[in-house]
Amino acid sequence: MARFAPPGPLGFGGAPLGDMFARIDDATAEATLQAAWDCGIRYYDTAPHYGAGLSEHRFGALLRGKPRDDYVLSTKVGRLLEPSTEPELAHPFLSAMMFRRKQDYTAAGARRSVEDSLQRMGVGRIDVVYVHDLATDHLGDGYEEAFRIARDGAFRELIRMREEGMIRAWGLGVNLPEPCVRALRESDPDVFLLAGRYSLIDLAGTKELFPLCAERGAHVVVGGPYNSGLLAGGTTFDYQEAPPEQVAARDRMAAVAAQHGVDLKAAALQFCAANPVVASVIPGAKHADRVRQNAALMRAEIPAAFWAALKQQGLLPEDVPTPG
């Protein structure tokens, strides 16, 4: 069946606008989102978790003034926001609105979460809904029970909402491929937001998830294309100090990039977008200049010889798709 997927190649990831790792003011957030719009970006992803509603609130400030059919919007379910007398700070978000988070993967929780997100953003519909953090890295020993609740609850309700026309597609928003594979086998999702597991230095998504998506007609949105900074010249991977072997692999790729006059950040973005399973790539940004930089990097010319050199040196598998 034909499944709805967000437009590519470049979208906008909304976690930084929940004051992830650093605070920004509303004017800066507005300018960042306006820069994304001016660069032609038409896919925007957010979540209730990001700043306990702060990211959604900021998205709505811009998007509710735009023609609704001109952009695609995704958010997430799995955490309900309940009123609180003080903001609930949750790492890595340094700010929060006056809510506390409550985990809820039930059918009723999914529907209420979507309705609440519509209210927070002031938009007429949400196109894609991801079940958020339904994976062992977040839930630990509670994963199996949470997955069972979500499969029998949120998954079925999102299918009903898709059938009703309230949403256009649904899937999981996670950091690990395994729950996505399981969801494909046990339910009927359309698209997954997979963060960090398809990049120049981490191809975990290709082992099982990508082939199954191709078979089922599902798609992947790639989050974290820079692996939390390692591929952008930093030293962190998954927001922790990167292992020496990954730093070494990045440095070898950077050396090849320098030989061919290529910005490794451009290669990181364009590599993700080249896979036919990938619908969009959504780096986050806190400032307008970074948005404009990402848009320019996605358009930068990269010679075919660069990709050939990465494969010849064993830095990429021979069969992985590359641009061009």
mmCIF file of C-alpha atoms in Angstrom:
data_model
loop_
_atom_site.group_PDB
_atom_site.id
_atom_site.type_symbol
_atom_site.label_atom_id
_atom_site.label_comp_id
_atom_site.label_asym_id
_atom_site.label_seq_id
_atom_site.Cartn_x
_atom_site.Cartn_y
_atom_site.Cartn_z
ATOM 1 C CA MET A 1 0.000 0.000 0.000
ATOM 2 C CA ALA A 2 1.113 3.576 -0.589
ATOM 3 C CA ARG A 3 2.073 5.102 2.747
ATOM 4 C CA PHE A 4 2.346 8.755 3.635
ATOM 5 C CA ALA A 5 5.848 9.993 4.474
ATOM 6 C CA PRO A 6 7.192 13.463 5.330
ATOM 7 C CA PRO A 7 8.825 15.422 2.506
ATOM 8 C CA GLY A 8 12.594 15.484 2.108
ATOM 9 C CA PRO A 9 15.403 15.795 1.855
ATOM 10 C CA LEU A 10 15.699 18.272 4.749
ATOM 11 C CA GLY A 11 13.337 18.777 7.672
ATOM 12 C CA PHE A 12 13.598 20.495 11.041
ATOM 13 C CA GLY A 13 14.057 18.620 14.330
ATOM 14 C CA GLY A 14 12.418 20.387 17.252
ATOM 15 C CA ALA A 15 14.260 19.104 20.340
ATOM 16 C CA PRO A 16 16.640 22.111 20.517
ATOM 17 C CA LEU A 17 13.655 24.464 20.691
ATOM 18 C CA GLY A 18 12.717 22.766 23.962
ATOM 19 C CA ASP A 19 15.936 24.291 25.358
ATOM 20 C CA MET A 20 17.917 21.098 24.956
ATOM 21 C CA PHE A 21 21.326 21.575 26.651
ATOM 22 C CA ALA A 22 21.066 25.368 26.344
ATOM 23 C CA ARG A 23 18.374 27.993 26.832
ATOM 24 C CA ILE A 24 17.248 30.361 24.104
ATOM 25 C CA ASP A 25 14.584 33.034 24.201
ATOM 26 C CA ASP A 26 11.344 33.020 22.236
ATOM 27 C CA ALA A 27 12.610 35.597 19.751
ATOM 28 C CA THR A 28 15.591 33.400 18.871
ATOM 29 C CA ALA A 29 13.329 30.358 18.489
ATOM 30 C CA GLU A 30 10.997 32.334 16.232
ATOM 31 C CA ALA A 31 13.891 33.535 14.071
ATOM 32 C CA THR A 32 15.221 29.969 13.801
ATOM 33 C CA LEU A 33 11.891 28.599 12.642
ATOM 34 C CA GLN A 34 11.395 31.499 10.236
ATOM 35 C CA ALA A 35 14.815 30.777 8.750
ATOM 36 C CA ALA A 36 13.760 27.156 8.225
ATOM 37 C CA TRP A 37 10.623 28.300 6.435
ATOM 38 C CA ASP A 38 12.564 30.804 4.311
ATOM 39 C CA CYS A 39 15.010 28.030 3.328
ATOM 40 C CA GLY A 40 12.117 26.011 1.932
ATOM 41 C CA ILE A 41 11.928 23.467 4.757
ATOM 42 C CA ARG A 42 8.392 22.127 4.975
ATOM 43 C CA TYR A 43 8.649 19.263 7.449
ATOM 44 C CA TYR A 44 8.675 20.066 11.171
ATOM 45 C CA ASP A 45 8.969 17.549 14.019
ATOM 46 C CA THR A 46 8.367 18.208 17.704
ATOM 47 C CA ALA A 47 7.145 16.426 20.848
ATOM 48 C CA PRO A 48 5.432 17.150 24.181
ATOM 49 C CA HIS A 49 8.590 15.939 25.960
ATOM 50 C CA TYR A 50 10.768 18.699 24.490
ATOM 51 C CA GLY A 51 10.708 21.282 27.266
ATOM 52 C CA ALA A 52 7.392 19.929 28.607
ATOM 53 C CA GLY A 53 5.454 21.601 25.797
ATOM 54 C CA LEU A 54 7.909 24.440 25.117
ATOM 55 C CA SER A 55 8.967 23.193 21.676
ATOM 56 C CA GLU A 56 5.367 22.588 20.588
ATOM 57 C CA HIS A 57 4.375 26.035 21.842
ATOM 58 C CA ARG A 58 7.150 27.666 19.829
ATOM 59 C CA PHE A 59 6.329 25.662 16.707
ATOM 60 C CA GLY A 60 2.715 26.726 16.917
ATOM 61 C CA ALA A 61 3.651 30.404 17.147
ATOM 62 C CA LEU A 62 5.054 30.200 13.622
ATOM 63 C CA LEU A 63 3.108 27.415 11.937
ATOM 64 C CA ARG A 64 -0.425 28.449 12.863
ATOM 65 C CA GLY A 65 0.112 31.535 10.703
ATOM 66 C CA LYS A 66 1.065 29.473 7.648
ATOM 67 C CA PRO A 67 -1.356 27.806 5.193
ATOM 68 C CA ARG A 68 -1.973 24.385 6.710
ATOM 69 C CA ASP A 69 -1.538 22.457 3.475
ATOM 70 C CA ASP A 70 1.882 24.014 2.867
ATOM 71 C CA TYR A 71 3.780 22.017 5.498
ATOM 72 C CA VAL A 72 3.933 18.633 7.219
ATOM 73 C CA LEU A 73 3.940 18.450 11.009
ATOM 74 C CA SER A 74 4.758 15.545 13.302
ATOM 75 C CA THR A 75 4.652 15.191 17.059
ATOM 76 C CA LYS A 76 4.665 12.317 19.515
ATOM 77 C CA VAL A 77 2.628 10.397 22.064
ATOM 78 C CA GLY A 78 3.671 8.379 25.098
ATOM 79 C CA ARG A 79 3.958 11.230 27.589
ATOM 80 C CA LEU A 80 0.947 13.220 28.711
ATOM 81 C CA LEU A 81 1.507 16.687 30.137
ATOM 82 C CA GLU A 82 -0.385 17.416 33.342
ATOM 83 C CA PRO A 83 -0.654 20.890 34.926
ATOM 84 C CA SER A 84 1.883 21.598 37.643
ATOM 85 C CA THR A 85 2.570 24.421 40.087
ATOM 86 C CA GLU A 86 6.206 24.438 38.975
ATOM 87 C CA PRO A 87 8.031 23.352 35.818
ATOM 88 C CA GLU A 88 9.370 19.801 35.701
ATOM 89 C CA LEU A 89 12.914 19.847 34.349
ATOM 90 C CA ALA A 90 14.039 16.634 32.670
ATOM 91 C CA HIS A 91 17.517 16.098 31.241
ATOM 92 C CA PRO A 92 18.617 17.250 28.691
ATOM 93 C CA PHE A 93 16.009 20.035 28.645
ATOM 94 C CA LEU A 94 16.963 23.058 30.748
ATOM 95 C CA SER A 95 13.548 24.749 30.606
ATOM 96 C CA ALA A 96 9.959 23.593 30.848
ATOM 97 C CA MET A 97 6.443 24.926 30.757
ATOM 98 C CA MET A 98 4.206 24.476 33.790
ATOM 99 C CA PHE A 99 3.580 20.776 33.278
ATOM 100 C CA ARG A 100 4.803 17.435 34.559
ATOM 101 C CA ARG A 101 5.188 14.426 32.303
ATOM 102 C CA LYS A 102 3.241 11.192 32.778
ATOM 103 C CA GLN A 103 4.108 8.094 30.769
ATOM 104 C CA ASP A 104 1.045 6.768 28.954
ATOM 105 C CA TYR A 105 1.076 4.343 26.018
ATOM 106 C CA THR A 106 -2.641 3.494 26.224
ATOM 107 C CA ALA A 107 -5.243 4.122 23.532
ATOM 108 C CA ALA A 108 -6.936 6.853 25.546
ATOM 109 C CA GLY A 109 -3.572 8.421 26.312
ATOM 110 C CA ALA A 110 -2.615 8.512 22.644
ATOM 111 C CA ARG A 111 -5.823 10.237 21.591
ATOM 112 C CA ARG A 112 -5.674 12.732 24.430
ATOM 113 C CA SER A 113 -2.026 13.479 23.664
ATOM 114 C CA VAL A 114 -2.815 14.278 20.029
ATOM 115 C CA GLU A 115 -5.731 16.489 21.049
ATOM 116 C CA ASP A 116 -3.553 18.288 23.623
ATOM 117 C CA SER A 117 -0.813 18.861 21.037
ATOM 118 C CA LEU A 118 -3.344 20.374 18.642
ATOM 119 C CA GLN A 119 -4.393 22.767 21.382
ATOM 120 C CA ARG A 120 -0.812 23.706 22.331
ATOM 121 C CA MET A 121 0.154 24.411 18.727
ATOM 122 C CA GLY A 122 -3.141 25.870 17.554
ATOM 123 C CA VAL A 123 -3.061 24.028 14.233
ATOM 124 C CA GLY A 124 -5.849 22.187 12.471
ATOM 125 C CA ARG A 125 -4.207 18.784 12.215
ATOM 126 C CA ILE A 126 -1.105 16.744 12.874
ATOM 127 C CA ASP A 127 0.148 14.755 9.912
ATOM 128 C CA VAL A 128 2.409 12.156 11.544
ATOM 129 C CA VAL A 129 2.380 10.846 15.112
ATOM 130 C CA TYR A 130 5.292 8.893 16.576
ATOM 131 C CA VAL A 131 5.101 6.749 19.710
ATOM 132 C CA HIS A 132 7.982 8.247 21.656
ATOM 133 C CA ASP A 133 10.893 6.429 23.352
ATOM 134 C CA LEU A 134 9.287 2.976 23.260
ATOM 135 C CA ALA A 135 12.667 1.255 23.612
ATOM 136 C CA THR A 136 15.009 -0.272 26.163
ATOM 137 C CA ASP A 137 17.323 2.740 26.283
ATOM 138 C CA HIS A 138 14.499 4.741 27.855
ATOM 139 C CA LEU A 139 12.368 2.096 29.561
ATOM 140 C CA GLY A 140 14.944 -0.470 30.695
ATOM 141 C CA ASP A 141 13.297 -3.482 32.301
ATOM 142 C CA GLY A 142 9.889 -1.887 31.734
ATOM 143 C CA TYR A 143 10.192 -2.132 27.957
ATOM 144 C CA GLU A 144 8.316 -5.407 27.413
ATOM 145 C CA GLU A 145 5.295 -4.318 29.421
ATOM 146 C CA ALA A 146 5.281 -0.865 27.848
ATOM 147 C CA PHE A 147 5.488 -2.347 24.342
ATOM 148 C CA ARG A 148 2.561 -4.663 25.088
ATOM 149 C CA ILE A 149 0.483 -1.720 26.351
ATOM 150 C CA ALA A 150 1.412 0.368 23.304
ATOM 151 C CA ARG A 151 0.750 -2.436 20.809
ATOM 152 C CA ASP A 152 -2.713 -3.075 22.232
ATOM 153 C CA GLY A 153 -3.380 0.576 23.021
ATOM 154 C CA ALA A 154 -1.606 3.453 21.278
ATOM 155 C CA PHE A 155 -0.857 1.507 18.068
ATOM 156 C CA ARG A 156 -4.483 0.502 17.554
ATOM 157 C CA GLU A 157 -5.762 3.964 18.411
ATOM 158 C CA LEU A 158 -3.366 5.607 15.962
ATOM 159 C CA ILE A 159 -4.569 3.224 13.258
ATOM 160 C CA ARG A 160 -8.145 4.304 14.071
ATOM 161 C CA MET A 161 -7.125 7.955 13.947
ATOM 162 C CA ARG A 162 -5.494 7.364 10.561
ATOM 163 C CA GLU A 163 -8.674 5.712 9.311
ATOM 164 C CA GLU A 164 -10.723 8.648 10.646
ATOM 165 C CA GLY A 165 -8.467 11.112 8.811
ATOM 166 C CA MET A 166 -7.393 12.772 12.064
ATOM 167 C CA ILE A 167 -3.762 11.919 11.237
ATOM 168 C CA ARG A 168 -2.139 10.775 8.006
ATOM 169 C CA ALA A 169 0.511 8.374 9.322
ATOM 170 C CA TRP A 170 2.061 6.975 12.476
ATOM 171 C CA GLY A 171 5.111 5.080 13.682
ATOM 172 C CA LEU A 172 7.738 5.112 16.423
ATOM 173 C CA GLY A 173 10.200 7.827 17.404
ATOM 174 C CA VAL A 174 13.151 6.009 18.990
ATOM 175 C CA ASN A 175 16.937 5.682 19.142
ATOM 176 C CA LEU A 176 17.024 1.912 18.492
ATOM 177 C CA PRO A 177 15.935 -0.087 15.423
ATOM 178 C CA GLU A 178 14.579 -3.157 17.264
ATOM 179 C CA PRO A 179 11.231 -1.689 18.410
ATOM 180 C CA CYS A 180 10.588 -0.453 14.856
ATOM 181 C CA VAL A 181 11.178 -3.933 13.437
ATOM 182 C CA ARG A 182 8.870 -5.368 16.058
ATOM 183 C CA ALA A 183 6.169 -2.796 15.325
ATOM 184 C CA LEU A 184 6.297 -3.628 11.615
ATOM 185 C CA ARG A 185 5.830 -7.304 12.400
ATOM 186 C CA GLU A 186 3.061 -6.849 14.964
ATOM 187 C CA SER A 187 1.145 -3.803 13.660
ATOM 188 C CA ASP A 188 0.773 -1.472 10.672
ATOM 189 C CA PRO A 189 3.014 1.616 11.014
ATOM 190 C CA ASP A 190 3.912 3.935 8.149
ATOM 191 C CA VAL A 191 7.108 5.744 9.102
ATOM 192 C CA PHE A 192 9.742 5.760 11.853
ATOM 193 C CA LEU A 193 11.831 8.534 13.309
ATOM 194 C CA LEU A 194 15.139 6.795 14.017
ATOM 195 C CA ALA A 195 17.777 8.932 15.721
ATOM 196 C CA GLY A 196 21.477 8.226 15.275
ATOM 197 C CA ARG A 197 21.260 4.719 13.861
ATOM 198 C CA TYR A 198 21.732 5.615 10.213
ATOM 199 C CA SER A 199 24.773 7.774 9.652
ATOM 200 C CA LEU A 200 28.246 7.703 8.174
ATOM 201 C CA ILE A 201 29.532 5.990 11.315
ATOM 202 C CA ASP A 202 26.511 3.984 12.513
ATOM 203 C CA LEU A 203 24.593 1.771 10.096
ATOM 204 C CA ALA A 204 22.624 -0.245 12.646
ATOM 205 C CA GLY A 205 19.366 0.627 10.890
ATOM 206 C CA THR A 206 20.390 -1.223 7.743
ATOM 207 C CA LYS A 207 20.756 -4.640 9.369
ATOM 208 C CA GLU A 208 17.066 -5.463 9.654
ATOM 209 C CA LEU A 209 14.893 -2.352 9.737
ATOM 210 C CA PHE A 210 15.641 -0.802 6.352
ATOM 211 C CA PRO A 211 15.119 -4.013 4.348
ATOM 212 C CA LEU A 212 11.833 -4.650 6.162
ATOM 213 C CA CYS A 213 10.700 -1.060 5.526
ATOM 214 C CA ALA A 214 11.458 -1.489 1.827
ATOM 215 C CA GLU A 215 9.455 -4.705 1.782
ATOM 216 C CA ARG A 216 6.479 -3.129 3.587
ATOM 217 C CA GLY A 217 6.560 0.265 1.859
ATOM 218 C CA ALA A 218 7.365 2.068 5.112
ATOM 219 C CA HIS A 219 9.864 4.913 5.477
ATOM 220 C CA VAL A 220 12.405 6.277 7.933
ATOM 221 C CA VAL A 221 13.025 9.839 9.027
ATOM 222 C CA VAL A 222 16.639 10.173 10.146
ATOM 223 C CA GLY A 223 17.260 12.146 13.322
ATOM 224 C CA GLY A 224 20.710 12.902 14.685
ATOM 225 C CA PRO A 225 22.570 12.747 11.340
ATOM 226 C CA TYR A 226 25.685 14.202 13.005
ATOM 227 C CA ASN A 227 25.555 11.614 15.827
ATOM 228 C CA SER A 228 25.197 14.369 18.450
ATOM 229 C CA GLY A 229 28.198 16.251 17.115
ATOM 230 C CA LEU A 230 30.884 13.710 16.210
ATOM 231 C CA LEU A 231 30.308 14.143 12.470
ATOM 232 C CA ALA A 232 30.190 17.913 12.875
ATOM 233 C CA GLY A 233 33.701 18.070 14.300
ATOM 234 C CA GLY A 234 32.874 17.423 17.957
ATOM 235 C CA THR A 235 33.875 14.633 20.311
ATOM 236 C CA THR A 236 30.476 13.324 21.485
ATOM 237 C CA PHE A 237 28.463 10.367 20.214
ATOM 238 C CA ASP A 238 24.914 9.893 21.507
ATOM 239 C CA TYR A 239 25.597 12.863 23.805
ATOM 240 C CA GLN A 240 28.495 11.103 25.540
ATOM 241 C CA GLU A 241 32.234 11.145 24.938
ATOM 242 C CA ALA A 242 32.773 9.116 21.766
ATOM 243 C CA PRO A 243 34.743 5.854 21.922
ATOM 244 C CA PRO A 244 38.268 6.147 20.446
ATOM 245 C CA GLU A 245 37.440 3.817 17.544
ATOM 246 C CA GLN A 246 34.567 6.041 16.430
ATOM 247 C CA VAL A 247 36.706 9.160 16.678
ATOM 248 C CA ALA A 248 39.332 7.374 14.574
ATOM 249 C CA ALA A 249 36.743 6.411 11.942
ATOM 250 C CA ARG A 250 35.475 9.999 11.828
ATOM 251 C CA ASP A 251 39.025 11.303 11.460
ATOM 252 C CA ARG A 252 39.715 8.934 8.572
ATOM 253 C CA MET A 253 36.523 10.112 6.838
ATOM 254 C CA ALA A 254 37.468 13.731 7.492
ATOM 255 C CA ALA A 255 40.854 13.127 5.885
ATOM 256 C CA VAL A 256 39.197 11.702 2.763
ATOM 257 C CA ALA A 257 36.799 14.643 2.730
ATOM 258 C CA ALA A 258 39.685 17.107 2.904
ATOM 259 C CA GLN A 259 41.420 15.384 -0.020
ATOM 260 C CA HIS A 260 38.287 15.875 -2.140
ATOM 261 C CA GLY A 261 37.385 19.367 -0.940
ATOM 262 C CA VAL A 262 34.248 18.099 0.840
ATOM 263 C CA ASP A 263 32.721 19.357 4.087
ATOM 264 C CA LEU A 264 32.130 16.238 6.188
ATOM 265 C CA LYS A 265 28.929 17.774 7.568
ATOM 266 C CA ALA A 266 27.550 18.021 4.032
ATOM 267 C CA ALA A 267 28.507 14.404 3.420
ATOM 268 C CA ALA A 268 26.777 13.351 6.656
ATOM 269 C CA LEU A 269 23.486 14.986 5.629
ATOM 270 C CA GLN A 270 23.525 13.927 2.001
ATOM 271 C CA PHE A 271 24.515 10.354 2.819
ATOM 272 C CA CYS A 272 21.419 9.901 5.006
ATOM 273 C CA ALA A 273 19.114 11.409 2.395
ATOM 274 C CA ALA A 274 20.418 9.166 -0.409
ATOM 275 C CA ASN A 275 18.881 5.947 0.925
ATOM 276 C CA PRO A 276 15.540 5.252 -0.827
ATOM 277 C CA VAL A 277 13.996 4.183 2.501
ATOM 278 C CA VAL A 278 14.739 7.609 4.020
ATOM 279 C CA ALA A 279 11.960 10.148 3.642
ATOM 280 C CA SER A 280 13.678 13.092 5.340
ATOM 281 C CA VAL A 281 16.664 14.084 7.458
ATOM 282 C CA ILE A 282 15.953 16.352 10.435
ATOM 283 C CA PRO A 283 18.959 17.950 12.121
ATOM 284 C CA GLY A 284 18.024 20.215 14.994
ATOM 285 C CA ALA A 285 19.087 23.828 15.353
ATOM 286 C CA LYS A 286 18.776 26.612 17.922
ATOM 287 C CA HIS A 287 19.827 29.520 15.712
ATOM 288 C CA ALA A 288 18.899 30.797 12.275
ATOM 289 C CA ASP A 289 22.476 30.692 10.990
ATOM 290 C CA ARG A 290 22.707 26.956 11.713
ATOM 291 C CA VAL A 291 19.469 26.319 9.802
ATOM 292 C CA ARG A 292 20.791 28.202 6.806
ATOM 293 C CA GLN A 293 24.069 26.294 7.069
ATOM 294 C CA ASN A 294 22.251 22.932 7.082
ATOM 295 C CA ALA A 295 20.257 23.950 4.004
ATOM 296 C CA ALA A 296 23.457 24.949 2.189
ATOM 297 C CA LEU A 297 25.201 21.715 3.213
ATOM 298 C CA MET A 298 22.351 19.644 1.816
ATOM 299 C CA ARG A 299 22.774 21.431 -1.537
ATOM 300 C CA ALA A 300 26.591 21.335 -1.649
ATOM 301 C CA GLU A 301 28.186 19.502 -4.560
ATOM 302 C CA ILE A 302 30.076 16.359 -3.556
ATOM 303 C CA PRO A 303 32.145 14.520 -6.186
ATOM 304 C CA ALA A 304 31.403 10.865 -6.824
ATOM 305 C CA ALA A 305 35.092 10.145 -6.247
ATOM 306 C CA PHE A 306 34.652 10.996 -2.553
ATOM 307 C CA TRP A 307 32.037 8.298 -2.036
ATOM 308 C CA ALA A 308 34.093 5.835 -4.051
ATOM 309 C CA ALA A 309 37.122 6.559 -1.861
ATOM 310 C CA LEU A 310 35.152 5.919 1.346
ATOM 311 C CA LYS A 311 34.140 2.519 0.005
ATOM 312 C CA GLN A 312 37.589 1.695 -1.330
ATOM 313 C CA GLN A 313 39.079 2.389 2.094
ATOM 314 C CA GLY A 314 36.472 0.266 3.862
ATOM 315 C CA LEU A 315 34.884 3.239 5.603
ATOM 316 C CA LEU A 316 31.510 2.472 4.017
ATOM 317 C CA PRO A 317 30.112 -0.873 2.799
ATOM 318 C CA GLU A 318 30.149 -1.350 -0.957
ATOM 319 C CA ASP A 319 26.394 -1.873 -1.139
ATOM 320 C CA VAL A 320 25.234 1.146 0.885
ATOM 321 C CA PRO A 321 23.454 3.812 -1.220
ATOM 322 C CA THR A 322 25.357 7.039 -1.740
ATOM 323 C CA PRO A 323 24.361 10.290 -3.476
ATOM 324 C CA GLY A 324 24.412 10.391 -7.239
#
